[in-house]
Every structure is written in structure tokens, then in C-alpha cells.
Amino acid sequence: MKIAVIGTGYVGLVTGTCFAETGVTVTCVDVDDNKIRLLKDGTVPIYEPGLETMMRRNIDKGRLKFTNDIRKGIEDAEAVFIAVGTPPGEDGSADLKHVLNVAREIGRSIGDYIVVVIKSTVPVGTSQKVEAVIAEELEKRGNDIKFDMASNPEFLKEGSAVEDFLKPDRIVIGTSTPEAAEIMKKLYKPFLLNNHPILFMDIKSAEITKYAANAMLATRISFINEIANLCDLLGADISYVRKGIGSDSRIGNKFLYPGTGYGGSCFPKDVKALIKTAEEQGYSLNVVKAVEKANEYQKSVLIRKLMKHFHNNLKNKSIGIWGLAFKPQTDDIRESSSIFLINMLLKEGAKVKAYDPAAMDEARKMLGDRITYASGQYDAINGADALALMTEWPEFRIPDLHLMAARMKEKVIFDGRNIFEPAEIKEAGFVYYGIGRG
Ligand code: NAD
């Protein structure tokens, strides 16, 4: 079986590599020539645990290929997966220009029946738009090759993307023909050995399922953040409250960790796009709008605490930052709350020295020489007036408090992820600020 995957970012590359791992011949296509060059050499341009080894194995077996030529990519393929980015447009709706460019290329290139699968997160109705563009290009060619559309939203998490793809909680597939459903079933069969379901539905329902899932997760985060803020005001501890509510089986304990607001390449843009989709129907998603508003507020939770501690004056204060990525096990800094805090600190005249185990290069591209890049976590706090912990990388969890005390000018810790034990930190002579810890 042969397939093509268009777009070799976090989703496309993982999708292509994991399908190749099951014996399928996969050609990955990208417009970024530099990326294609690196990938052909067996180098993964992103940080994703386990991906490089698997990718190299499949390149060596001849099952995984890379090209910038879409025509070559989809030759003889039974399915083509569109996995390009869908960034937010100016009005908050998903910008479909990459998806529609790919659709046009597919229409110009297909030579035989193919299933066009949209894996990118796209608003309801996108499948129809893609179908129309492909049909238009085929008509220009005077060709009536049959093709089918499918929607197959992706639920992988950066940082555990390979594991998530190989052992998915569920696979959602929207199709409109039995032929397309059959091809999708065949492709995904190897991933269903753990008895997790493959859910077939209509295309619109599949498209909205992805947005609804992300909006639900974002809702849990904004909810627990608000309760944490209330705990701060009342002198209660959110870590008890979280356990207290999470042990109710109707609520569950996942995704109830307070912090500095959700970020990353998906939640912020998907929440916005869902609100926009509803507005286009003349409907207001009031809960989701409140989730977004609460998140905007939460992103500045630490700068407010820092300002308060330093009596509204951060000028020339030296702040060490642990963590730049929007979450651990990734180098992705898109919409990262650490970058948000850094920009606020710089605006207040503070000096920033930061360290992240994987995202230093990405941060350098975004922040340039406006901050200092540390060689390690303890280098980041040399002479610092405070530490702000922004990403809960495992290596930050049990810090050497003696070393920290010796290096820091002032012993103050702002724990944006509640990973430290306040009592232990205070016992070592530090001032501790968490999120909702009273
Ligand atoms: P990304 O930005 O990492 O990668 C997109 C890739 O597409 C880039 O390499 C880019 O060069 C390529 N591209 C753009 N236009 C192209 C074209 N015309 N032809 C070929 N390649 C082209 O994006 P990503 O994070 O992998 O996300 C892709 C989609 O998947 C988005 O819709 C996103 O919302 C969704 N998604 C992402 C995640 C995640 O965790 N990153 C999870 C689930 C779903």
C-alpha cells in the first residue's frame, strides 16, 4: 500500500513515519526545501522523542521517502493526507491558504482514484471547499478521475506524539463513501490492536469533533486556573482542591493542573476558530468565549505576582527563567506562556537569562539578543533576583536548593507550574509563589 503525506511538521512527519512503521510505503512532501534536505539525511528538524530513530529505520527499509514534488509524492498512492498548518487568520478563523494550495496541487497532479484525507485541524465545511478546488483543477485538465474526501483529525500531543499515534485513544474518520472508509480502515488496522475504537462518522461531525475536544480541554484548564486564583485570594491550596474534585469519577483528574494559561500551536487558535465558526452561524459559544477570556487573564498571572513582590518596579531586576517551550518534551514555543512572560519582563526593564533543555534554538529565532541564553538551569539563575519556572521539564523537578541559594542574589521562586513543594522550598529559606497555593 502506498500513501502520501503533505506537510512534514509535527503532525505530518509523525503520521508519515508511523504509517511507514506498519509496512506502508509513504512519501512525505513539503514546500520547505531545507526541511526536505534534512529529512532525506535522516535528521528530524523538530524535537520529538522517539521520532528520529523510527524515521531512520523506515528510510533505511525504503518505506519512507521525502520530496518537494507533490506529483511524485502522490503517484500510485491510495490516499493523500493533508497535514499542513492552519494558523489563525486576522479575524481568528483558521487560515486555509496552505490547505487550499495543497488541494490545487492535488487537482493538478492526480492520475488515478485517490482518497484525499484532511488531517489538519480545519473548520466545518473545509472538506467541501477542498473537494471543489480539486474538481475545478480536474475540469481544467478535462479529466474526470474519481476521488473521495475524508476527514481524519489528529489528536496527538507534542512530546508524546509517536506514542499517541501508535496507541491512539480513538481514531475519528469522516467519510462519505464506502470505498474511502475501506481504505482508511485498512490503513489504521495496525493501530487498533489495543481495542481502542475507530469511529466512522460524517465529514462535518469529524471536523467539529477535533475543535470540540480541544475546546473541552481548554475549558478544564481555564476552570482550574480560576479556582486556583480564588484559592490564592482565600488562602486555600489548589493542590488539595484538585485532588478533591479529580477523584470524583464524573470529573476525573486529568487536565486539571493550574498554571500560567494554555499555549502551544493548537488550543489558542482552535478555541478562536471554534468561536468564529459559531459566530458565522449567528450563534455565540458563551462558555468557550469565557474560556478564552480567562486564559488571556491567566497568561499574566506571574507578571502580576512578580510586580507585587518587587513593589511595581522590575527595572534592572535579573530574572532567571527555567523553560521556554509551551510544555515539556517539545521545542515548540508557539504561544508559549514563557515567551509571553519574558516579553512582559523586558517591557518592565528587567533582565532575562533563560534555559530550556530543547527550545533554545527556537527561542533564539524569536527573541534574538533581547535576552541572555544560559548554558544550563543553574547558569540561568547566577546572580538572579528571582527564578520563574515556566515549563515543567522533569529535570527541573528536584532542584539542588543549596546550589540555587549559593547562586541567586535573592532567594525568590515563582513556580508557574506548581512543581515544587512549597514547604520544602520555604524551609530552604526561599520565598515561594505558586499558582493557587494560598
Ligand atoms: P507545522 O507548522 O509544524 O507544519 C506544517 C508543515 O506544512 C510545514 O513544514 C510547512 O512547510 C508545510 N507546508 C505548508 N504549505 C505547504 C504546501 N503547500 N505543500 C507542502 N507542505 C506545506 O504544523 P503542525 O503543528 O504539524 O500542524 C499541522 C496541522 O495539524 C494544523 O492544522 C494543526 O492545527 C493540526 N494539529 C497539530 C497538532 C500539534 O500538536 N502540533 C496536533 C493535532 C493537530
Short mmCIF file of C-alpha atoms and ligand atoms in Angstrom, two decimals:
data_model
loop_
_atom_site.label_atom_id
_atom_site.label_comp_id
_atom_site.label_asym_id
_atom_site.label_seq_id
_atom_site.Cartn_x
_atom_site.Cartn_y
_atom_site.Cartn_z
CA MET A 1 0.00 0.00 0.00
CA LYS A 2 1.25 3.48 -0.84
CA ILE A 3 0.26 6.85 0.60
CA ALA A 4 1.46 10.45 0.53
CA VAL A 5 1.57 12.94 3.40
CA ILE A 6 1.69 16.63 2.56
CA GLY A 7 3.38 18.81 5.21
CA THR A 8 6.22 17.46 7.37
CA GLY A 9 5.63 19.38 10.59
CA TYR A 10 4.80 17.90 14.00
CA VAL A 11 1.74 16.12 12.63
CA GLY A 12 2.76 15.21 9.06
CA LEU A 13 6.15 13.78 9.93
CA VAL A 14 4.80 11.68 12.78
CA THR A 15 1.89 10.47 10.62
CA GLY A 16 4.15 9.52 7.71
CA THR A 17 6.73 7.80 9.90
CA CYS A 18 4.18 5.83 11.92
CA PHE A 19 2.36 4.59 8.80
CA ALA A 20 5.72 3.57 7.30
CA GLU A 21 6.40 1.62 10.51
CA THR A 22 3.38 -0.60 9.68
CA GLY A 23 4.79 -1.52 6.26
CA VAL A 24 3.06 1.14 4.16
CA THR A 25 5.23 2.97 1.60
CA VAL A 26 4.99 6.66 2.47
CA THR A 27 6.17 9.71 0.57
CA CYS A 28 6.26 12.89 2.63
CA VAL A 29 6.03 16.17 0.74
CA ASP A 30 6.93 19.68 1.90
CA VAL A 31 7.50 23.03 0.21
CA ASP A 32 10.36 23.78 2.58
CA ASP A 33 13.42 22.58 0.62
CA ASN A 34 15.71 22.90 3.61
CA LYS A 35 13.45 20.63 5.67
CA ILE A 36 13.34 18.06 2.88
CA ARG A 37 17.14 18.09 2.63
CA LEU A 38 17.48 17.46 6.38
CA LEU A 39 14.84 14.73 6.36
CA LYS A 40 16.47 12.92 3.44
CA ASP A 41 19.66 12.85 5.54
CA GLY A 42 17.72 11.28 8.39
CA THR A 43 17.66 14.44 10.54
CA VAL A 44 14.42 15.37 12.27
CA PRO A 45 14.13 19.19 12.31
CA ILE A 46 11.89 19.19 15.41
CA TYR A 47 12.33 17.79 18.92
CA GLU A 48 10.01 14.81 19.30
CA PRO A 49 11.07 11.84 21.46
CA GLY A 50 11.47 8.56 19.55
CA LEU A 51 10.81 10.06 16.13
CA GLU A 52 14.31 10.16 14.67
CA THR A 53 15.13 6.51 15.35
CA MET A 54 11.86 5.34 13.82
CA MET A 55 12.25 7.68 10.87
CA ARG A 56 15.78 6.46 10.09
CA ARG A 57 14.71 2.82 10.37
CA ASN A 58 11.99 3.35 7.79
CA ILE A 59 14.19 5.38 5.44
CA ASP A 60 16.72 2.52 5.55
CA LYS A 61 13.98 -0.01 4.72
CA GLY A 62 12.99 2.10 1.73
CA ARG A 63 9.47 2.67 3.06
CA LEU A 64 9.81 6.38 3.88
CA LYS A 65 10.73 8.95 1.25
CA PHE A 66 10.82 12.72 1.08
CA THR A 67 10.29 15.11 -1.81
CA ASN A 68 9.23 18.67 -2.57
CA ASP A 69 7.37 17.43 -5.66
CA ILE A 70 3.74 16.68 -4.86
CA ARG A 71 3.18 14.97 -8.22
CA LYS A 72 5.92 12.44 -7.42
CA GLY A 73 4.55 12.07 -3.92
CA ILE A 74 1.02 11.07 -4.87
CA GLU A 75 1.91 8.85 -7.82
CA ASP A 76 0.21 5.45 -7.27
CA ALA A 77 -0.89 6.50 -3.78
CA GLU A 78 -4.23 5.20 -2.49
CA ALA A 79 -4.57 8.10 -0.06
CA VAL A 80 -3.05 11.53 0.36
CA PHE A 81 -3.04 13.11 3.83
CA ILE A 82 -3.08 16.91 4.06
CA ALA A 83 -1.17 17.86 7.23
CA VAL A 84 -0.15 21.47 6.60
CA GLY A 85 -0.57 24.29 9.11
CA THR A 86 -3.85 26.14 9.69
CA PRO A 87 -2.70 29.24 11.58
CA PRO A 88 -5.21 31.78 12.86
CA GLY A 89 -6.23 34.46 10.38
CA GLU A 90 -6.60 38.07 11.47
CA ASP A 91 -10.25 37.59 12.48
CA GLY A 92 -9.50 34.43 14.49
CA SER A 93 -10.82 32.00 11.88
CA ALA A 94 -8.49 29.26 10.62
CA ASP A 95 -6.40 30.45 7.67
CA LEU A 96 -6.90 27.81 4.99
CA LYS A 97 -4.45 29.11 2.42
CA HIS A 98 -1.96 26.24 2.84
CA VAL A 99 -4.72 23.62 2.75
CA LEU A 100 -6.28 25.11 -0.40
CA ASN A 101 -2.87 25.47 -2.10
CA VAL A 102 -2.30 21.79 -1.50
CA ALA A 103 -5.80 21.00 -2.83
CA ARG A 104 -4.96 22.85 -6.05
CA GLU A 105 -1.71 20.93 -6.40
CA ILE A 106 -3.50 17.65 -5.83
CA GLY A 107 -6.08 18.52 -8.51
CA ARG A 108 -3.25 19.28 -10.94
CA SER A 109 -1.38 16.08 -10.14
CA ILE A 110 -3.65 13.08 -9.53
CA GLY A 111 -3.62 10.39 -12.17
CA ASP A 112 -5.88 7.78 -10.56
CA TYR A 113 -8.52 7.27 -7.86
CA ILE A 114 -7.33 8.57 -4.51
CA VAL A 115 -8.76 9.37 -1.09
CA VAL A 116 -7.94 12.94 -0.04
CA VAL A 117 -7.70 12.92 3.74
CA ILE A 118 -7.66 16.16 5.71
CA LYS A 119 -5.62 15.69 8.87
CA SER A 120 -5.02 19.38 9.53
CA THR A 121 -7.45 20.92 12.02
CA VAL A 122 -9.98 22.67 9.81
CA PRO A 123 -13.40 24.25 10.30
CA VAL A 124 -16.61 22.55 9.27
CA GLY A 125 -17.10 22.85 5.53
CA THR A 126 -13.39 22.79 4.60
CA SER A 127 -13.66 19.34 3.10
CA GLN A 128 -16.27 20.65 0.67
CA LYS A 129 -14.00 23.58 -0.25
CA VAL A 130 -11.06 21.26 -0.87
CA GLU A 131 -13.24 18.95 -2.95
CA ALA A 132 -14.43 21.89 -5.07
CA VAL A 133 -10.86 23.12 -5.70
CA ILE A 134 -9.67 19.67 -6.76
CA ALA A 135 -12.72 19.22 -9.03
CA GLU A 136 -12.07 22.64 -10.59
CA GLU A 137 -8.47 21.70 -11.40
CA LEU A 138 -9.52 18.34 -12.81
CA GLU A 139 -12.07 20.07 -15.01
CA LYS A 140 -9.38 22.43 -16.32
CA ARG A 141 -7.42 19.34 -17.26
CA GLY A 142 -10.53 17.86 -18.96
CA ASN A 143 -10.20 14.94 -16.60
CA ASP A 144 -12.87 13.13 -14.59
CA ILE A 145 -10.74 10.99 -12.32
CA LYS A 146 -12.77 9.93 -9.29
CA PHE A 147 -11.58 10.89 -5.82
CA ASP A 148 -13.16 10.82 -2.37
CA MET A 149 -12.80 13.11 0.61
CA ALA A 150 -12.17 12.02 4.20
CA SER A 151 -11.66 13.91 7.45
CA ASN A 152 -9.25 12.35 9.93
CA PRO A 153 -8.45 14.87 12.67
CA GLU A 154 -5.31 14.25 14.68
CA PHE A 155 -5.26 14.11 18.49
CA LEU A 156 -1.55 13.51 19.13
CA LYS A 157 0.24 15.55 21.78
CA GLU A 158 3.61 17.11 21.06
CA GLY A 159 6.18 15.47 23.31
CA SER A 160 4.48 12.05 23.12
CA ALA A 161 3.37 12.24 19.50
CA VAL A 162 4.81 8.92 18.34
CA GLU A 163 3.35 7.03 21.28
CA ASP A 164 -0.02 8.76 20.82
CA PHE A 165 -0.12 7.96 17.12
CA LEU A 166 0.83 4.30 17.62
CA LYS A 167 -1.62 3.81 20.51
CA PRO A 168 -4.44 6.29 19.94
CA ASP A 169 -7.33 6.62 22.40
CA ARG A 170 -9.56 6.63 19.34
CA ILE A 171 -9.40 7.29 15.63
CA VAL A 172 -12.02 9.60 14.16
CA ILE A 173 -12.81 9.28 10.48
CA GLY A 174 -15.40 11.17 8.50
CA THR A 175 -16.15 9.77 5.06
CA SER A 176 -18.93 9.87 2.54
CA THR A 177 -18.24 6.70 0.54
CA PRO A 178 -17.66 3.04 1.43
CA GLU A 179 -14.51 2.94 -0.77
CA ALA A 180 -12.88 5.72 1.25
CA ALA A 181 -13.94 4.10 4.54
CA GLU A 182 -12.44 0.78 3.41
CA ILE A 183 -9.05 2.33 2.59
CA MET A 184 -8.98 4.21 5.90
CA LYS A 185 -9.91 1.05 7.83
CA LYS A 186 -7.10 -0.88 6.14
CA LEU A 187 -4.56 1.83 6.92
CA TYR A 188 -5.50 2.15 10.58
CA LYS A 189 -5.99 -1.56 11.38
CA PRO A 190 -2.45 -1.97 12.82
CA PHE A 191 -3.13 0.81 15.33
CA LEU A 192 -6.29 -0.78 16.71
CA LEU A 193 -4.77 -3.86 18.29
CA ASN A 194 -5.27 -2.33 21.75
CA ASN A 195 -9.05 -2.37 21.11
CA HIS A 196 -9.40 1.36 21.08
CA PRO A 197 -12.20 2.42 18.75
CA ILE A 198 -12.19 3.65 15.20
CA LEU A 199 -15.18 5.95 14.94
CA PHE A 200 -16.70 6.42 11.50
CA MET A 201 -18.99 9.39 11.04
CA ASP A 202 -19.96 12.02 8.50
CA ILE A 203 -17.30 14.52 7.48
CA LYS A 204 -18.79 17.57 9.24
CA SER A 205 -19.07 15.73 12.55
CA ALA A 206 -15.45 14.60 12.29
CA GLU A 207 -14.32 18.17 11.58
CA ILE A 208 -16.15 19.56 14.60
CA THR A 209 -15.04 16.70 16.90
CA LYS A 210 -11.45 17.99 16.84
CA TYR A 211 -12.43 21.54 17.80
CA ALA A 212 -14.85 20.33 20.46
CA ALA A 213 -12.13 18.14 22.01
CA ASN A 214 -9.62 20.99 22.21
CA ALA A 215 -12.24 23.43 23.50
CA MET A 216 -13.22 20.95 26.22
CA LEU A 217 -9.59 20.53 27.31
CA ALA A 218 -9.04 24.30 27.27
CA THR A 219 -12.20 24.66 29.38
CA ARG A 220 -10.79 22.37 32.07
CA ILE A 221 -7.57 24.39 32.15
CA SER A 222 -9.31 27.77 32.40
CA PHE A 223 -11.68 26.38 35.02
CA ILE A 224 -8.95 25.07 37.31
CA ASN A 225 -6.94 28.28 36.80
CA GLU A 226 -9.89 30.34 38.01
CA ILE A 227 -10.37 28.13 41.06
CA ALA A 228 -6.62 28.40 41.73
CA ASN A 229 -6.79 32.19 41.61
CA LEU A 230 -9.65 32.05 44.10
CA CYS A 231 -7.57 29.76 46.34
CA ASP A 232 -4.82 32.40 46.28
CA LEU A 233 -7.26 35.03 47.45
CA LEU A 234 -8.74 32.83 50.16
CA GLY A 235 -5.53 31.23 51.40
CA ALA A 236 -6.51 27.70 50.29
CA ASP A 237 -4.31 25.24 48.39
CA ILE A 238 -5.39 24.24 44.87
CA SER A 239 -3.34 21.03 45.01
CA TYR A 240 -5.76 19.66 47.64
CA VAL A 241 -8.81 21.04 45.85
CA ARG A 242 -7.65 19.50 42.55
CA LYS A 243 -7.34 16.07 44.15
CA GLY A 244 -10.62 16.56 45.96
CA ILE A 245 -12.58 17.17 42.78
CA GLY A 246 -10.49 14.96 40.47
CA SER A 247 -11.23 11.82 42.47
CA ASP A 248 -14.90 12.15 41.51
CA SER A 249 -15.18 9.70 38.61
CA ARG A 250 -17.54 12.06 36.79
CA ILE A 251 -14.80 14.70 36.79
CA GLY A 252 -11.55 12.71 36.62
CA ASN A 253 -8.11 14.02 37.50
CA LYS A 254 -6.57 14.68 34.09
CA PHE A 255 -6.04 18.15 32.69
CA LEU A 256 -6.75 19.84 35.99
CA TYR A 257 -3.34 21.39 36.58
CA PRO A 258 -3.32 25.13 37.20
CA GLY A 259 -0.58 27.20 35.61
CA THR A 260 0.14 30.25 33.53
CA GLY A 261 -2.55 29.65 30.90
CA TYR A 262 -2.74 27.28 27.96
CA GLY A 263 -0.49 27.92 24.96
CA GLY A 264 1.01 25.97 22.09
CA SER A 265 0.16 25.78 18.44
CA CYS A 266 -3.33 24.29 18.91
CA PHE A 267 -5.51 25.36 21.86
CA PRO A 268 -5.35 29.15 21.39
CA LYS A 269 -6.02 29.04 17.66
CA ASP A 270 -8.59 26.24 17.80
CA VAL A 271 -10.59 27.94 20.56
CA LYS A 272 -10.62 31.15 18.49
CA ALA A 273 -11.59 29.32 15.31
CA LEU A 274 -14.46 27.48 17.02
CA ILE A 275 -15.84 30.76 18.37
CA LYS A 276 -15.61 32.19 14.85
CA THR A 277 -17.33 29.17 13.27
CA ALA A 278 -20.26 29.60 15.66
CA GLU A 279 -20.42 33.34 15.02
CA GLU A 280 -20.66 32.67 11.29
CA GLN A 281 -23.82 30.71 12.11
CA GLY A 282 -25.16 33.62 14.20
CA TYR A 283 -24.50 31.69 17.41
CA SER A 284 -22.44 32.68 20.43
CA LEU A 285 -20.42 29.99 22.22
CA ASN A 286 -20.54 31.75 25.59
CA VAL A 287 -18.68 29.11 27.59
CA VAL A 288 -15.85 28.91 25.06
CA LYS A 289 -15.59 32.70 24.89
CA ALA A 290 -15.24 32.81 28.68
CA VAL A 291 -12.54 30.13 28.50
CA GLU A 292 -10.53 32.31 26.14
CA LYS A 293 -11.03 35.42 28.26
CA ALA A 294 -9.94 33.58 31.42
CA ASN A 295 -6.85 32.33 29.59
CA GLU A 296 -5.86 35.83 28.49
CA TYR A 297 -6.02 36.89 32.15
CA GLN A 298 -4.09 33.83 33.31
CA LYS A 299 -1.16 34.45 30.99
CA SER A 300 -0.23 37.48 33.11
CA VAL A 301 -0.63 35.73 36.48
CA LEU A 302 3.12 35.56 37.11
CA ILE A 303 3.97 39.06 35.97
CA ARG A 304 1.35 40.32 38.43
CA LYS A 305 2.94 38.29 41.23
CA LEU A 306 6.43 39.49 40.24
CA MET A 307 5.31 43.12 40.13
CA LYS A 308 3.72 42.80 43.55
CA HIS A 309 6.81 41.19 45.08
CA PHE A 310 9.15 43.84 43.63
CA HIS A 311 6.85 46.75 44.57
CA ASN A 312 5.91 47.51 40.95
CA ASN A 313 9.50 48.01 39.87
CA LEU A 314 11.27 45.38 37.82
CA LYS A 315 13.80 47.73 36.27
CA ASN A 316 17.23 46.03 36.05
CA LYS A 317 15.98 43.09 38.11
CA SER A 318 17.65 39.92 36.93
CA ILE A 319 15.12 37.14 36.35
CA GLY A 320 16.16 33.56 35.62
CA ILE A 321 13.74 31.55 33.51
CA TRP A 322 13.51 27.78 33.53
CA GLY A 323 11.62 26.58 30.47
CA LEU A 324 10.77 28.26 27.18
CA ALA A 325 8.74 25.60 25.37
CA PHE A 326 4.97 25.73 25.80
CA LYS A 327 5.19 22.35 27.52
CA PRO A 328 7.88 19.75 28.31
CA GLN A 329 9.31 17.31 25.74
CA THR A 330 8.95 19.70 22.82
CA ASP A 331 10.91 22.57 21.29
CA ASP A 332 7.67 24.29 20.23
CA ILE A 333 7.42 27.83 21.59
CA ARG A 334 4.33 28.88 19.65
CA GLU A 335 2.06 30.82 22.05
CA SER A 336 4.26 29.74 24.95
CA SER A 337 3.40 31.47 28.23
CA SER A 338 7.14 31.64 28.98
CA ILE A 339 7.70 33.81 25.91
CA PHE A 340 4.70 35.91 26.98
CA LEU A 341 6.23 36.44 30.44
CA ILE A 342 9.66 37.24 29.00
CA ASN A 343 8.19 39.93 26.77
CA MET A 344 6.37 41.44 29.75
CA LEU A 345 9.55 41.36 31.86
CA LEU A 346 11.55 43.06 29.11
CA LYS A 347 8.85 45.70 28.80
CA GLU A 348 9.23 46.43 32.52
CA GLY A 349 13.00 46.83 32.12
CA ALA A 350 14.02 43.51 33.70
CA LYS A 351 16.99 41.44 32.50
CA VAL A 352 16.23 37.88 31.49
CA LYS A 353 18.50 34.84 31.40
CA ALA A 354 16.78 31.68 30.23
CA TYR A 355 17.37 27.98 29.86
CA ASP A 356 15.34 25.22 28.20
CA PRO A 357 16.53 21.67 27.52
CA ALA A 358 15.21 21.68 23.92
CA ALA A 359 13.81 25.03 22.84
CA MET A 360 16.90 27.32 22.97
CA ASP A 361 17.32 27.48 19.18
CA GLU A 362 13.64 28.24 18.59
CA ALA A 363 13.72 30.93 21.29
CA ARG A 364 16.82 32.49 19.76
CA LYS A 365 14.98 32.77 16.43
CA MET A 366 12.13 34.59 18.14
CA LEU A 367 13.85 36.69 20.84
CA GLY A 368 17.30 37.27 19.32
CA ASP A 369 19.70 39.10 21.62
CA ARG A 370 16.99 40.63 23.80
CA ILE A 371 17.68 38.01 26.46
CA THR A 372 20.72 36.01 27.60
CA TYR A 373 20.79 32.28 26.88
CA ALA A 374 22.13 30.18 29.75
CA SER A 375 24.24 27.06 29.36
CA GLY A 376 22.22 25.21 31.98
CA GLN A 377 19.49 25.64 34.56
CA TYR A 378 21.84 26.84 37.32
CA ASP A 379 23.67 29.20 34.97
CA ALA A 380 20.27 30.84 34.31
CA ILE A 381 19.98 31.90 37.96
CA ASN A 382 23.52 33.14 38.56
CA GLY A 383 23.08 36.45 40.40
CA ALA A 384 19.32 36.38 39.81
CA ASP A 385 16.80 38.35 41.84
CA ALA A 386 14.22 35.64 41.18
CA LEU A 387 13.56 32.41 39.31
CA ALA A 388 10.43 31.87 37.25
CA LEU A 389 9.73 28.20 36.48
CA MET A 390 7.69 28.18 33.27
CA THR A 391 7.90 24.67 31.75
CA GLU A 392 7.70 21.54 33.88
CA TRP A 393 10.60 19.64 32.33
CA PRO A 394 11.43 16.59 34.50
CA GLU A 395 14.99 17.82 35.11
CA PHE A 396 13.66 20.91 36.91
CA ARG A 397 11.55 18.93 39.36
CA ILE A 398 14.10 18.17 42.06
CA PRO A 399 16.43 21.16 42.06
CA ASP A 400 19.60 21.47 44.12
CA LEU A 401 18.37 24.07 46.60
CA HIS A 402 21.82 24.57 48.15
CA LEU A 403 23.31 25.35 44.77
CA MET A 404 20.40 27.64 43.97
CA ALA A 405 20.81 29.50 47.25
CA ALA A 406 24.51 29.96 46.56
CA ARG A 407 23.93 31.26 43.04
CA MET A 408 20.92 33.53 43.45
CA LYS A 409 21.17 37.09 44.68
CA GLU A 410 17.66 36.94 46.15
CA LYS A 411 16.08 33.64 47.13
CA VAL A 412 12.70 34.02 45.41
CA ILE A 413 10.93 31.38 43.32
CA PHE A 414 7.88 31.90 41.13
CA ASP A 415 6.61 28.41 40.31
CA GLY A 416 4.36 28.79 37.27
CA ARG A 417 3.59 25.06 37.15
CA ASN A 418 3.29 24.17 40.84
CA ILE A 419 6.02 21.54 40.55
CA PHE A 420 7.84 22.39 43.78
CA GLU A 421 6.85 21.55 47.34
CA PRO A 422 6.22 24.96 48.98
CA ALA A 423 7.15 23.71 52.47
CA GLU A 424 10.49 22.33 51.29
CA ILE A 425 11.32 25.47 49.35
CA LYS A 426 10.42 27.73 52.25
CA GLU A 427 12.43 25.58 54.68
CA ALA A 428 15.48 26.17 52.48
CA GLY A 429 15.00 29.90 53.05
CA PHE A 430 13.31 30.81 49.79
CA VAL A 431 10.25 32.95 49.25
CA TYR A 432 7.81 30.80 47.25
CA TYR A 433 4.98 31.84 44.95
CA GLY A 434 2.90 29.18 43.22
CA ILE A 435 -0.45 29.27 41.44
CA GLY A 436 -3.31 28.95 43.90
CA ARG A 437 -1.23 27.76 46.81
CA GLY A 438 -2.52 30.27 49.29
P1 NAD B 1 3.72 22.73 11.32
O1 NAD B 1 3.66 24.19 11.16
O2 NAD B 1 4.67 22.10 12.27
O3 NAD B 1 3.99 22.05 9.89
C1 NAD B 1 3.33 22.37 8.70
C2 NAD B 1 4.21 21.99 7.52
O4 NAD B 1 3.46 22.16 6.31
C3 NAD B 1 5.47 22.85 7.38
O5 NAD B 1 6.61 22.01 7.30
C4 NAD B 1 5.25 23.61 6.07
O6 NAD B 1 6.45 23.87 5.36
C5 NAD B 1 4.36 22.64 5.31
N1 NAD B 1 3.60 23.25 4.22
C6 NAD B 1 2.94 24.43 4.19
N2 NAD B 1 2.37 24.62 2.97
C7 NAD B 1 2.65 23.53 2.24
C8 NAD B 1 2.35 23.13 0.90
N3 NAD B 1 1.62 23.91 0.09
N4 NAD B 1 2.82 21.94 0.46
C9 NAD B 1 3.56 21.16 1.27
N5 NAD B 1 3.89 21.48 2.54
C10 NAD B 1 3.45 22.66 3.01
O7 NAD B 1 2.22 22.29 11.66
P2 NAD B 1 1.74 21.13 12.67
O8 NAD B 1 1.95 21.54 14.07
O9 NAD B 1 2.24 19.81 12.20
O10 NAD B 1 0.16 21.20 12.42
C11 NAD B 1 -0.43 20.78 11.20
C12 NAD B 1 -1.94 20.72 11.40
O11 NAD B 1 -2.26 19.72 12.35
C13 NAD B 1 -2.56 22.02 11.90
O12 NAD B 1 -3.83 22.17 11.34
C14 NAD B 1 -2.69 21.76 13.40
O13 NAD B 1 -3.73 22.51 13.98
C15 NAD B 1 -3.01 20.29 13.42
N6 NAD B 1 -2.62 19.60 14.66
C16 NAD B 1 -1.45 19.90 15.26
C17 NAD B 1 -1.08 19.23 16.41
C18 NAD B 1 0.22 19.56 17.12
O14 NAD B 1 0.38 19.13 18.26
N7 NAD B 1 1.14 20.28 16.51
C19 NAD B 1 -1.91 18.24 16.95
C20 NAD B 1 -3.08 17.93 16.30
C21 NAD B 1 -3.44 18.62 15.14
#
